[in-house]
PDB file of C-alpha atoms in Angstrom:
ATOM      1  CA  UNK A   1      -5.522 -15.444  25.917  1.00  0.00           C
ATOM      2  CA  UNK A   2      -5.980 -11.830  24.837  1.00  0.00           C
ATOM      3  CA  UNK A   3      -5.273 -11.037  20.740  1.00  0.00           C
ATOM      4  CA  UNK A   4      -5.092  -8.348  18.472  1.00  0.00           C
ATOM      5  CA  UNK A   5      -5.378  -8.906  15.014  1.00  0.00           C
ATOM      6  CA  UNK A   6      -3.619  -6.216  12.567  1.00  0.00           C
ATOM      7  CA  UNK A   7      -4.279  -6.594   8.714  1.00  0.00           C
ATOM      8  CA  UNK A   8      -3.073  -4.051   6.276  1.00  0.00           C
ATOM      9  CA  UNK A   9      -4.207  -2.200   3.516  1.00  0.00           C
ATOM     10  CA  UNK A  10      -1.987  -1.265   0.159  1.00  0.00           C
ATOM     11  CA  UNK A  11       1.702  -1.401   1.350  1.00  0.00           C
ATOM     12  CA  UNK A  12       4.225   0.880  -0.108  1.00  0.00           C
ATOM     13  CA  UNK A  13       7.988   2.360   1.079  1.00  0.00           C
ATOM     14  CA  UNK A  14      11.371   2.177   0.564  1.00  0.00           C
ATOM     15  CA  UNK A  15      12.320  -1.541   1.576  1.00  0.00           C
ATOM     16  CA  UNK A  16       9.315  -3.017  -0.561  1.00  0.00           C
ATOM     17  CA  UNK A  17      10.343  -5.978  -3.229  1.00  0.00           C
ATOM     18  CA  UNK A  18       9.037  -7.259  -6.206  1.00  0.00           C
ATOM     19  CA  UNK A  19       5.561  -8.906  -4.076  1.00  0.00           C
ATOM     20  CA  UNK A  20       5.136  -5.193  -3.845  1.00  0.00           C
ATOM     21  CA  UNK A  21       2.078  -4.174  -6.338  1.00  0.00           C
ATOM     22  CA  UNK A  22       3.478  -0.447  -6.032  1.00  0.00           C
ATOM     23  CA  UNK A  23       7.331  -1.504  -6.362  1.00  0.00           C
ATOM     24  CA  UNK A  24       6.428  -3.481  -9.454  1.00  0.00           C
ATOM     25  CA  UNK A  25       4.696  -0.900 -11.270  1.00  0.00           C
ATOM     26  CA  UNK A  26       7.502   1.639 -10.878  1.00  0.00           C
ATOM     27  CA  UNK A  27      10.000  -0.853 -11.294  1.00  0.00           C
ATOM     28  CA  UNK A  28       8.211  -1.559 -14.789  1.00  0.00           C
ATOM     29  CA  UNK A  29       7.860   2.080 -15.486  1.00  0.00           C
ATOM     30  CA  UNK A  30      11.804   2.685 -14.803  1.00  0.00           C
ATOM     31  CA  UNK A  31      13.609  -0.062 -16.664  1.00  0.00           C
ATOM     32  CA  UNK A  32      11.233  -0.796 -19.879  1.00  0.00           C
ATOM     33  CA  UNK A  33       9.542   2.545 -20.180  1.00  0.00           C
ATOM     34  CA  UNK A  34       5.773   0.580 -20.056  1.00  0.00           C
ATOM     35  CA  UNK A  35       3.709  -0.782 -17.356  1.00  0.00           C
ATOM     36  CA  UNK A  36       1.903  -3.975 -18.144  1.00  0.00           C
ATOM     37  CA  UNK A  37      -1.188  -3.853 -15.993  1.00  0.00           C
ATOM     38  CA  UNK A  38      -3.776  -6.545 -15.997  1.00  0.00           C
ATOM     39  CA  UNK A  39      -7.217  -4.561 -15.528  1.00  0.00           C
ATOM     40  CA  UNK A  40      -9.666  -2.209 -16.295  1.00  0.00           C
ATOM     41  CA  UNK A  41      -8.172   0.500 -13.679  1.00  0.00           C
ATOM     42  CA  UNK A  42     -11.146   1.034 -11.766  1.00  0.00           C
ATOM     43  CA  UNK A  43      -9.878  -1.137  -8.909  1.00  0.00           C
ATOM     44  CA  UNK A  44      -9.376   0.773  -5.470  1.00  0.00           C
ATOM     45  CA  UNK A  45      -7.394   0.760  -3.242  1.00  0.00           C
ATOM     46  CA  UNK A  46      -6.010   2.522   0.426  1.00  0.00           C
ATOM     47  CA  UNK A  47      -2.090   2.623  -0.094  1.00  0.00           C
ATOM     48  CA  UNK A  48      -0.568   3.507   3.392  1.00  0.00           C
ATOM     49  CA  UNK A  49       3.082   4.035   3.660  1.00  0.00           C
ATOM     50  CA  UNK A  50       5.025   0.765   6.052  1.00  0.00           C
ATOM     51  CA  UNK A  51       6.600   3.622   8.385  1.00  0.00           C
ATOM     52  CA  UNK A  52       3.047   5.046   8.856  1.00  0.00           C
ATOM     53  CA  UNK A  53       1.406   1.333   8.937  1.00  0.00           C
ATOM     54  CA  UNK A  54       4.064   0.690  11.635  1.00  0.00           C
ATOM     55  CA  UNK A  55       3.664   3.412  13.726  1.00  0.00           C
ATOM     56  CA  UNK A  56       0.029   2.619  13.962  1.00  0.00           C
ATOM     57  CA  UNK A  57       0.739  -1.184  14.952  1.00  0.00           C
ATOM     58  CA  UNK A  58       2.626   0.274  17.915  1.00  0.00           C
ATOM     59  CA  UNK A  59       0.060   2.322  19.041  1.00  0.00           C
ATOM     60  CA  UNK A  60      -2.751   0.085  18.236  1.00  0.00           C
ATOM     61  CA  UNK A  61      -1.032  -2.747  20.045  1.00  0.00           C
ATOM     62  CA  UNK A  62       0.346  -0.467  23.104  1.00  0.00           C
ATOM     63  CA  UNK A  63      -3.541   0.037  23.948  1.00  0.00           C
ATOM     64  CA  UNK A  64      -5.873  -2.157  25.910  1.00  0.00           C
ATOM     65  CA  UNK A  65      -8.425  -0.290  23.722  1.00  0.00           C
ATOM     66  CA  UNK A  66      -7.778  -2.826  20.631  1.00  0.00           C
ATOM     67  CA  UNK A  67      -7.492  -6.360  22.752  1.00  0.00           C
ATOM     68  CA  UNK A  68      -9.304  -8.990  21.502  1.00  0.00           C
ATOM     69  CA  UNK A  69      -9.996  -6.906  18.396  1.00  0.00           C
ATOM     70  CA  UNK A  70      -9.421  -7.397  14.538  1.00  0.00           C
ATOM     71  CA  UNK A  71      -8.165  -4.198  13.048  1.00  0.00           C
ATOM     72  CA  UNK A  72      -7.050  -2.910   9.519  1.00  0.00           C
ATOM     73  CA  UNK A  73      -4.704  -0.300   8.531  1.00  0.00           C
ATOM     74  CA  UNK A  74      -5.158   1.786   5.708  1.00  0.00           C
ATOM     75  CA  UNK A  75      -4.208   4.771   4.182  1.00  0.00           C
ATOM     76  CA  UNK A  76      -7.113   7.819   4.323  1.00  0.00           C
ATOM     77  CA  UNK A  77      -7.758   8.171   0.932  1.00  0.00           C
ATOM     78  CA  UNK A  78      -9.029   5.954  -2.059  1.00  0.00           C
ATOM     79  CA  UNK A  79      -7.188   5.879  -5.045  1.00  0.00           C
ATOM     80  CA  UNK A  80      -8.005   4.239  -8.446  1.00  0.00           C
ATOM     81  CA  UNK A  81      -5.567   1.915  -9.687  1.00  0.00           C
ATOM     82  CA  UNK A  82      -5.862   3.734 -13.247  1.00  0.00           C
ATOM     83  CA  UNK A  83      -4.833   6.934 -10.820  1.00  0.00           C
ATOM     84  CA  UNK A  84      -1.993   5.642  -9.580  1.00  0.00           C
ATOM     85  CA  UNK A  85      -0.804   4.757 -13.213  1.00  0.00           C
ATOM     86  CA  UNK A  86      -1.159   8.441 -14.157  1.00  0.00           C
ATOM     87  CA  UNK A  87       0.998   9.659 -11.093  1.00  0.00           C
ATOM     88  CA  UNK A  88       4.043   6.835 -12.239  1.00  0.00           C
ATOM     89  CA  UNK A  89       3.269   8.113 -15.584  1.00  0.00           C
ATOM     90  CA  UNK A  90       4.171  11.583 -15.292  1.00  0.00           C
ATOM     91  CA  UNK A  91       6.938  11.150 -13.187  1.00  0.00           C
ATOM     92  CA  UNK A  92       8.455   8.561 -15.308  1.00  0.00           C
ATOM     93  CA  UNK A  93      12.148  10.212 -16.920  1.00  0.00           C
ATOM     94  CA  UNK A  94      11.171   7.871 -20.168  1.00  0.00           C
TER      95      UNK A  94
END
């Protein structure tokens, strides 16, 4: 039987809940004005956006190029977790 395995990076987008790393962090930001964050913010990661992670599953599993293959979506760029806390930060109204 032919397979494709598709794992994902970072997840983040519009529909996310609170298992969302990204939707909890803004979520924290928004209604108490503080993010509680449990590290030294040097962890990275490879957010990708779920429209952009899905239109690469459809592609990825429209091609015979990527049968019986294990594949990972993530988004192009690195970003430090410590990053990301500076971007909610200075968009943050409080």
């Amino acid at each position: 039987m032919d397979y494709t395995i598709i794992r994902y990076g970072s997840l983040y987008g519009e529909r996310a809940d609170h298992h969302n790393g990204v939707y909890r962090l803004l979520r924290q930001a928004l209604e108490k004005g503080e993010i509680v964050h449990r590290g030294d913010g040097e962890e990275v990661r490879e957010y990708i956006h779920a429209k952009d992670a899905a239109k690469l599953s459809v592609d990825i599993l429209a091609s015979k190029e990527f049968t019986n293959q294990h594949m990972m979506i993530t988004g192009l760029e690195r970003l430090k977790q410590k990053d990301l806390l500076k971007m909610i930060q200075e968009m943050s109204p409080n």
